[in-house]
Short mmCIF file of C-alpha atoms and ligand atoms in Angstrom, two decimals:
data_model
loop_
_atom_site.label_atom_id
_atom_site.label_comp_id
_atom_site.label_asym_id
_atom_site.label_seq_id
_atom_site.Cartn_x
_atom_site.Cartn_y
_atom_site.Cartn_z
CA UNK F 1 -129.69 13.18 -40.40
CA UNK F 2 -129.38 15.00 -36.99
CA UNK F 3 -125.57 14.35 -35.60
CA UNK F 4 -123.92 15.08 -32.44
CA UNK F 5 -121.55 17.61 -31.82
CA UNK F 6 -119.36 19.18 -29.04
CA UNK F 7 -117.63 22.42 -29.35
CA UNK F 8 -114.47 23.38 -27.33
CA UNK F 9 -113.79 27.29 -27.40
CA UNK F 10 -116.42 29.76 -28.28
CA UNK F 11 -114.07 31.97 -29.91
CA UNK F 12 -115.41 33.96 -33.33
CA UNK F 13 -114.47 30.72 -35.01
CA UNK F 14 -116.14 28.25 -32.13
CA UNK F 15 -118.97 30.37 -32.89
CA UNK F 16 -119.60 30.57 -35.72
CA UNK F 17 -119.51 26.41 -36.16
CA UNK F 18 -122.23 26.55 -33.39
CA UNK F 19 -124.74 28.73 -34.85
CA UNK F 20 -124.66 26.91 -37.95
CA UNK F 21 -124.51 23.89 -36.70
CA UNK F 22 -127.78 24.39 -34.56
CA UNK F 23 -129.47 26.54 -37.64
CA UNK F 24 -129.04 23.49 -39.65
CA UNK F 25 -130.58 20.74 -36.72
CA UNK F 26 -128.25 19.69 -35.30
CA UNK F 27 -127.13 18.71 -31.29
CA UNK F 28 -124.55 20.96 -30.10
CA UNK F 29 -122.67 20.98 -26.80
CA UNK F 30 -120.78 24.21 -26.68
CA UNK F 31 -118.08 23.90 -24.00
CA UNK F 32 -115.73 27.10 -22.90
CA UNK F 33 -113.64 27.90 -20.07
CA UNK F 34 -115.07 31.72 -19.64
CA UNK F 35 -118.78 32.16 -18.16
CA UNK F 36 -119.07 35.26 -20.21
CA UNK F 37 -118.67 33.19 -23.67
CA UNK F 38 -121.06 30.48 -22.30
CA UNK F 39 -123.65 32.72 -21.31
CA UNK F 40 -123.47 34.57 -24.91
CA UNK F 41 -124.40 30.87 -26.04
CA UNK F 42 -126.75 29.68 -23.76
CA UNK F 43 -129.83 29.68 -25.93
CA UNK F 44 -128.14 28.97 -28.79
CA UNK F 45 -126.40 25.66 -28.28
CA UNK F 46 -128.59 22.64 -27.72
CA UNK F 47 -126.38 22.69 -23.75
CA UNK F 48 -123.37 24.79 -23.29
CA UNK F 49 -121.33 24.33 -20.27
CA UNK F 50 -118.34 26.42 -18.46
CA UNK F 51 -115.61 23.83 -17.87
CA UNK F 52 -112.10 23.83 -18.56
CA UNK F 53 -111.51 21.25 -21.51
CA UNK F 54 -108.06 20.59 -19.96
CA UNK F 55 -109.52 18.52 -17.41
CA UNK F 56 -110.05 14.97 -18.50
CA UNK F 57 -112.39 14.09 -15.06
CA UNK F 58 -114.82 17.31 -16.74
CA UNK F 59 -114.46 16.01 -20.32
CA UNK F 60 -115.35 11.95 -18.92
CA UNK F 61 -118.47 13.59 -16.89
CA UNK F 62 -119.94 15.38 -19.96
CA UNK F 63 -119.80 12.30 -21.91
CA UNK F 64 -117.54 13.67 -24.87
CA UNK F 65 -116.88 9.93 -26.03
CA UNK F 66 -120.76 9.57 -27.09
CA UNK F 67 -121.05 11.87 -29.42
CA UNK F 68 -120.23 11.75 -33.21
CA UNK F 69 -117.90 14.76 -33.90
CA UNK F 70 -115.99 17.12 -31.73
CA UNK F 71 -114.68 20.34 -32.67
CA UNK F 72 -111.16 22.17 -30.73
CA UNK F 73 -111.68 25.44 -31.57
CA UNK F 74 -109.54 27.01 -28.52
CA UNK F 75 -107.40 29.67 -29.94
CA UNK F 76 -104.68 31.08 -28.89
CA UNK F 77 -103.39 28.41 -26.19
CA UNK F 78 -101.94 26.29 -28.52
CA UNK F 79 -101.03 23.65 -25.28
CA UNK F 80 -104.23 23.53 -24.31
CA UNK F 81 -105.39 22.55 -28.15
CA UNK F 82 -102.56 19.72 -28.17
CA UNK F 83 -104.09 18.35 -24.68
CA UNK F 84 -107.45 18.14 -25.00
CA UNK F 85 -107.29 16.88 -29.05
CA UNK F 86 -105.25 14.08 -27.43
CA UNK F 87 -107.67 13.50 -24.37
CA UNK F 88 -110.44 13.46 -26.92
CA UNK F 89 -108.86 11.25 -29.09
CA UNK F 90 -108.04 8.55 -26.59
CA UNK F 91 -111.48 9.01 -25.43
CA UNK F 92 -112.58 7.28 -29.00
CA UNK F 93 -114.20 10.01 -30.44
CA UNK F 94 -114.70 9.17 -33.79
CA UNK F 95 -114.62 12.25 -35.98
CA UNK F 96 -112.28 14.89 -34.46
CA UNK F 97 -111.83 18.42 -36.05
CA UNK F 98 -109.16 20.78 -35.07
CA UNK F 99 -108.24 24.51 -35.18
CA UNK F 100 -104.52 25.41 -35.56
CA UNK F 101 -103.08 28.65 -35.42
CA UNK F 102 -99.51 28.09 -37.26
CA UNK F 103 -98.17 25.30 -39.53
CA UNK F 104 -96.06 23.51 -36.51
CA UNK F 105 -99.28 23.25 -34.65
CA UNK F 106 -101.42 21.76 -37.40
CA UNK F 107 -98.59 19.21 -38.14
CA UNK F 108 -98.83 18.34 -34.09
CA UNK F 109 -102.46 18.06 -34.43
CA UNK F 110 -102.24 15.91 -37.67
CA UNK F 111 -99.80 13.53 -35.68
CA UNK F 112 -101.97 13.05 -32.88
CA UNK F 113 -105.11 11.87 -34.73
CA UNK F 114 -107.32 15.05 -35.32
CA UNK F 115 -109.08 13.31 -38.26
CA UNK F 116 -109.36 17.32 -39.66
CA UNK F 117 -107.09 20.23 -38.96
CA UNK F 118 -108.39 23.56 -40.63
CA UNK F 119 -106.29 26.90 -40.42
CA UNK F 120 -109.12 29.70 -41.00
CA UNK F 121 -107.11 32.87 -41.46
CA UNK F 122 -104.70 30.99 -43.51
CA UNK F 123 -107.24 29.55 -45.79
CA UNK F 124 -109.71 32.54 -45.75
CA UNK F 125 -105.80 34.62 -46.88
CA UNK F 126 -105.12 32.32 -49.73
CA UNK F 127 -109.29 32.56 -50.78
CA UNK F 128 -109.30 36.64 -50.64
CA UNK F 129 -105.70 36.93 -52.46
CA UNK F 130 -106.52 34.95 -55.13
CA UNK F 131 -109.57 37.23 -55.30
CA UNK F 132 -107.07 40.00 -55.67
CA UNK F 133 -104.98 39.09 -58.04
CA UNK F 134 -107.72 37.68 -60.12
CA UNK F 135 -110.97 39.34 -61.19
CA UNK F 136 -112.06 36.29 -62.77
CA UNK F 137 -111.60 34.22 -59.49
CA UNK F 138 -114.29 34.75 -56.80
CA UNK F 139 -113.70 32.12 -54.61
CA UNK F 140 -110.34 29.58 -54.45
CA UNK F 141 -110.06 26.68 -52.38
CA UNK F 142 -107.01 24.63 -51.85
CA UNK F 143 -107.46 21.17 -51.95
CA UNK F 144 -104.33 19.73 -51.64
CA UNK F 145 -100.49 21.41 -52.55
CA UNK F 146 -101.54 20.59 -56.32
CA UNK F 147 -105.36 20.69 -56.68
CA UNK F 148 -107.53 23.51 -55.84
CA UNK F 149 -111.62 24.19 -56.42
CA UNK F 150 -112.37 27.57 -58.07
CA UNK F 151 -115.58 29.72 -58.73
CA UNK F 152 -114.41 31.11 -62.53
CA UNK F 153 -116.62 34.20 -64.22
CA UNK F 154 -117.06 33.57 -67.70
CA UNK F 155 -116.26 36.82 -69.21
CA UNK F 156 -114.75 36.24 -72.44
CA UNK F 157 -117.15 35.88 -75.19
CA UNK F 158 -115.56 32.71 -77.20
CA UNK F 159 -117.80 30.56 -73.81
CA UNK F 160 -120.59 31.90 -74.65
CA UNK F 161 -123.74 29.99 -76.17
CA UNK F 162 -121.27 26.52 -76.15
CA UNK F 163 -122.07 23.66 -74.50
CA UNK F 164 -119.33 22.28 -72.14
CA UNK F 165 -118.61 19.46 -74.31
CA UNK F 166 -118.07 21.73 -76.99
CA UNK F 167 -115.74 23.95 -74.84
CA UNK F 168 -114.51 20.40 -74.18
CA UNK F 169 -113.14 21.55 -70.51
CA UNK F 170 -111.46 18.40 -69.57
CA UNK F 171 -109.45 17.63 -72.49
CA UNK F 172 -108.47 21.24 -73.28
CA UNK F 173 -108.01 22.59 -69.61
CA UNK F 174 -107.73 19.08 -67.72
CA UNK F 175 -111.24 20.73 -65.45
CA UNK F 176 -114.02 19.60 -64.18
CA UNK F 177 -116.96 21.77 -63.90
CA UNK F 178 -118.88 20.75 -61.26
CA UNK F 179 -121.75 23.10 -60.63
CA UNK F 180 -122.56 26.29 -62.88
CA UNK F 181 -123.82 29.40 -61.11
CA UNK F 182 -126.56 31.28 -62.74
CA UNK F 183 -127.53 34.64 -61.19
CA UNK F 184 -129.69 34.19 -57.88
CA UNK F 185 -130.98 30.29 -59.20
CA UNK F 186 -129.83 27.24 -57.51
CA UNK F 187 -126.62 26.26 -58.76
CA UNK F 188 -127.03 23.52 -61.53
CA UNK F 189 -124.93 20.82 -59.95
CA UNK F 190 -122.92 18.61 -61.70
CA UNK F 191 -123.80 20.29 -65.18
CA UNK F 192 -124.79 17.77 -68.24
CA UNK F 193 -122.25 18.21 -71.16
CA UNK F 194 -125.17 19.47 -73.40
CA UNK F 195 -125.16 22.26 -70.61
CA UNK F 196 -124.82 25.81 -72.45
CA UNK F 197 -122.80 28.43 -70.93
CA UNK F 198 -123.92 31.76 -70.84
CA UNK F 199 -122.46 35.14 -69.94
CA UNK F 200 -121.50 36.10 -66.63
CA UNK F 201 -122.18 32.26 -65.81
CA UNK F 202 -119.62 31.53 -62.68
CA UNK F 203 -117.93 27.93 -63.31
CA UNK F 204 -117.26 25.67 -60.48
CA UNK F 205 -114.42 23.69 -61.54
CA UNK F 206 -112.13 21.09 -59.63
CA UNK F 207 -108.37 20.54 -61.33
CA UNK F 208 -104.28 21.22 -60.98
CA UNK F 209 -104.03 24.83 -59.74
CA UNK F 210 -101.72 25.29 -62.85
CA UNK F 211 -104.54 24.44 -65.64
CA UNK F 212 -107.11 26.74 -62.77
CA UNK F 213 -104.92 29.77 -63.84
CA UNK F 214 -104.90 28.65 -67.65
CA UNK F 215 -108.52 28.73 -67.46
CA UNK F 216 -108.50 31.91 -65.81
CA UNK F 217 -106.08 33.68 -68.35
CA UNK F 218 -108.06 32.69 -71.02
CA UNK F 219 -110.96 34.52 -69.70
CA UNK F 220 -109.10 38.24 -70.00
P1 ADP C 1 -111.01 32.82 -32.11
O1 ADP C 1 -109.81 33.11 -32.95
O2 ADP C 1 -111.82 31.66 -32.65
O3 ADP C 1 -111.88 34.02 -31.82
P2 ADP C 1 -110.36 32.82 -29.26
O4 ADP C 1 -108.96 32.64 -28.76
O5 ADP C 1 -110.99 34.17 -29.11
O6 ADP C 1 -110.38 32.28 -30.75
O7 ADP C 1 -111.34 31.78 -28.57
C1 ADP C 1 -110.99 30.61 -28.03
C2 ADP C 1 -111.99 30.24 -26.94
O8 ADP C 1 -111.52 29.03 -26.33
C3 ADP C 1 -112.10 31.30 -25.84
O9 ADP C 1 -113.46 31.62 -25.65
C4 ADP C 1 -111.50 30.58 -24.61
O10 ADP C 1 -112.18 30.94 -23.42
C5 ADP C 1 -111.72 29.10 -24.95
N1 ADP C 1 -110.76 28.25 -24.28
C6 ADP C 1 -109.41 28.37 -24.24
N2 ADP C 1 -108.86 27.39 -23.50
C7 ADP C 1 -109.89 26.61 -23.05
C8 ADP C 1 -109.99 25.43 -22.25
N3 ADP C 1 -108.91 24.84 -21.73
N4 ADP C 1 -111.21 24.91 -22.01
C9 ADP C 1 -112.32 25.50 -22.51
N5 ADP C 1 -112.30 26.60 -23.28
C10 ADP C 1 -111.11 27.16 -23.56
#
């Protein structure tokens, strides 16, 4: 379903969100304070617009309250974030995603009604470290201070040619697998429990980060 979207800041991470966002159908209105930024967008974004988001007057005249999600992806000016999330919220916007650059500012942002607040270096740190310390881990996501999503390689042998409910996952690591890579085919999503793993199968599983890094050790 096509949505609407506006985009505040065309920063690498303002971007980014645009080009996707158009490459997958969607409406964007990209929105930046610099002409050189806008211009670099201009036949990319469905519109894109110099303004500064600061002023409400600009933000009322562009019709930000009409459309279904707006992103605040202004960097550095962490003032400037606070005041137009707010503006935009008051507006009635009904899905409002936010960019914070330290803890302190995504707790402001939280307070004020950004329905999401996303910290991309911190995230995209936590993803590549766990990378690091872990050969079996490819890709980490935290989902809350206790849960996390993780992309496991099966590389111990005792996995292979069992089905999951033979491996019995959730009893014996308290996981869910959720999707099961295998090499370059579509990811089987939501595997059956009569699904047999195979080597160098990547698990997608969903659990307490604790029984994530049980999982994990039992794979060396
Ligand atoms: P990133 O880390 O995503 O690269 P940047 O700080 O480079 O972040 O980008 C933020 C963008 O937000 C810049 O292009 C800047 O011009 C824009 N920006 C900052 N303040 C405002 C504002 N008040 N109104 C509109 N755009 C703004």
């Amino acid at each position: 379903m096509k949505q609407s979207f506006v985009i505040i800041g065309l920063g690498r991470f303002g971007g980014s969100i645009c080009r996707t966002l158009v490459e997958s159908g969607q409406e964007v209105l990209a929105i930046d304070s610099s002409e050189d930024r806008v211009n670099e967008y201009m036949n990319i974004a469905t519109h894109a617009v110099v303004a500064n988001a600061q002023d409400e007057m600009t933000l009322r005249s562009l019709g930000i309250r009409n459309f279904d999600h707006v992103i605040v992806a202004i960097g550095e000016d962490i003032q400037a974030s606070i005041l137009v999330t707010l503006m935009v919220k008051e507006m009635g916007v009904p899905d409002i995603l936010a960019k914070a650059q330290n803890e302190y500012h995504a707790r402001v942002l939280e307070k004020i009604g950004a329905d999401r607040v996303v910290h991309p270096e911190r995230d995209m740190g936590q993803r590549i470290a766990h990378n690091l310390i872990s050969k079996n881990i490819l890709d980490y996501l935290e989902l809350s201070d206790e849960f996390s999503l993780a992309e496991i390689n099966v590389s111990n042998r005792k996995f292979y040619g069992k089905t999951l409910d033979e491996l019995d996952f959730r009893q014996r690591f308290g996981l869910n697998v959720v999707a099961i890579r295998r090499g370059k085919q579509d990811p089987i999503v939501t595997p059956a429990a009569e699904e047999v793993v195979q080597k160098d199968d990547h698990l997608v599983v969903i659990g307490r980060d604790e029984d994530v890094d049980y999982l994990d050790e039992k794979m060396n």
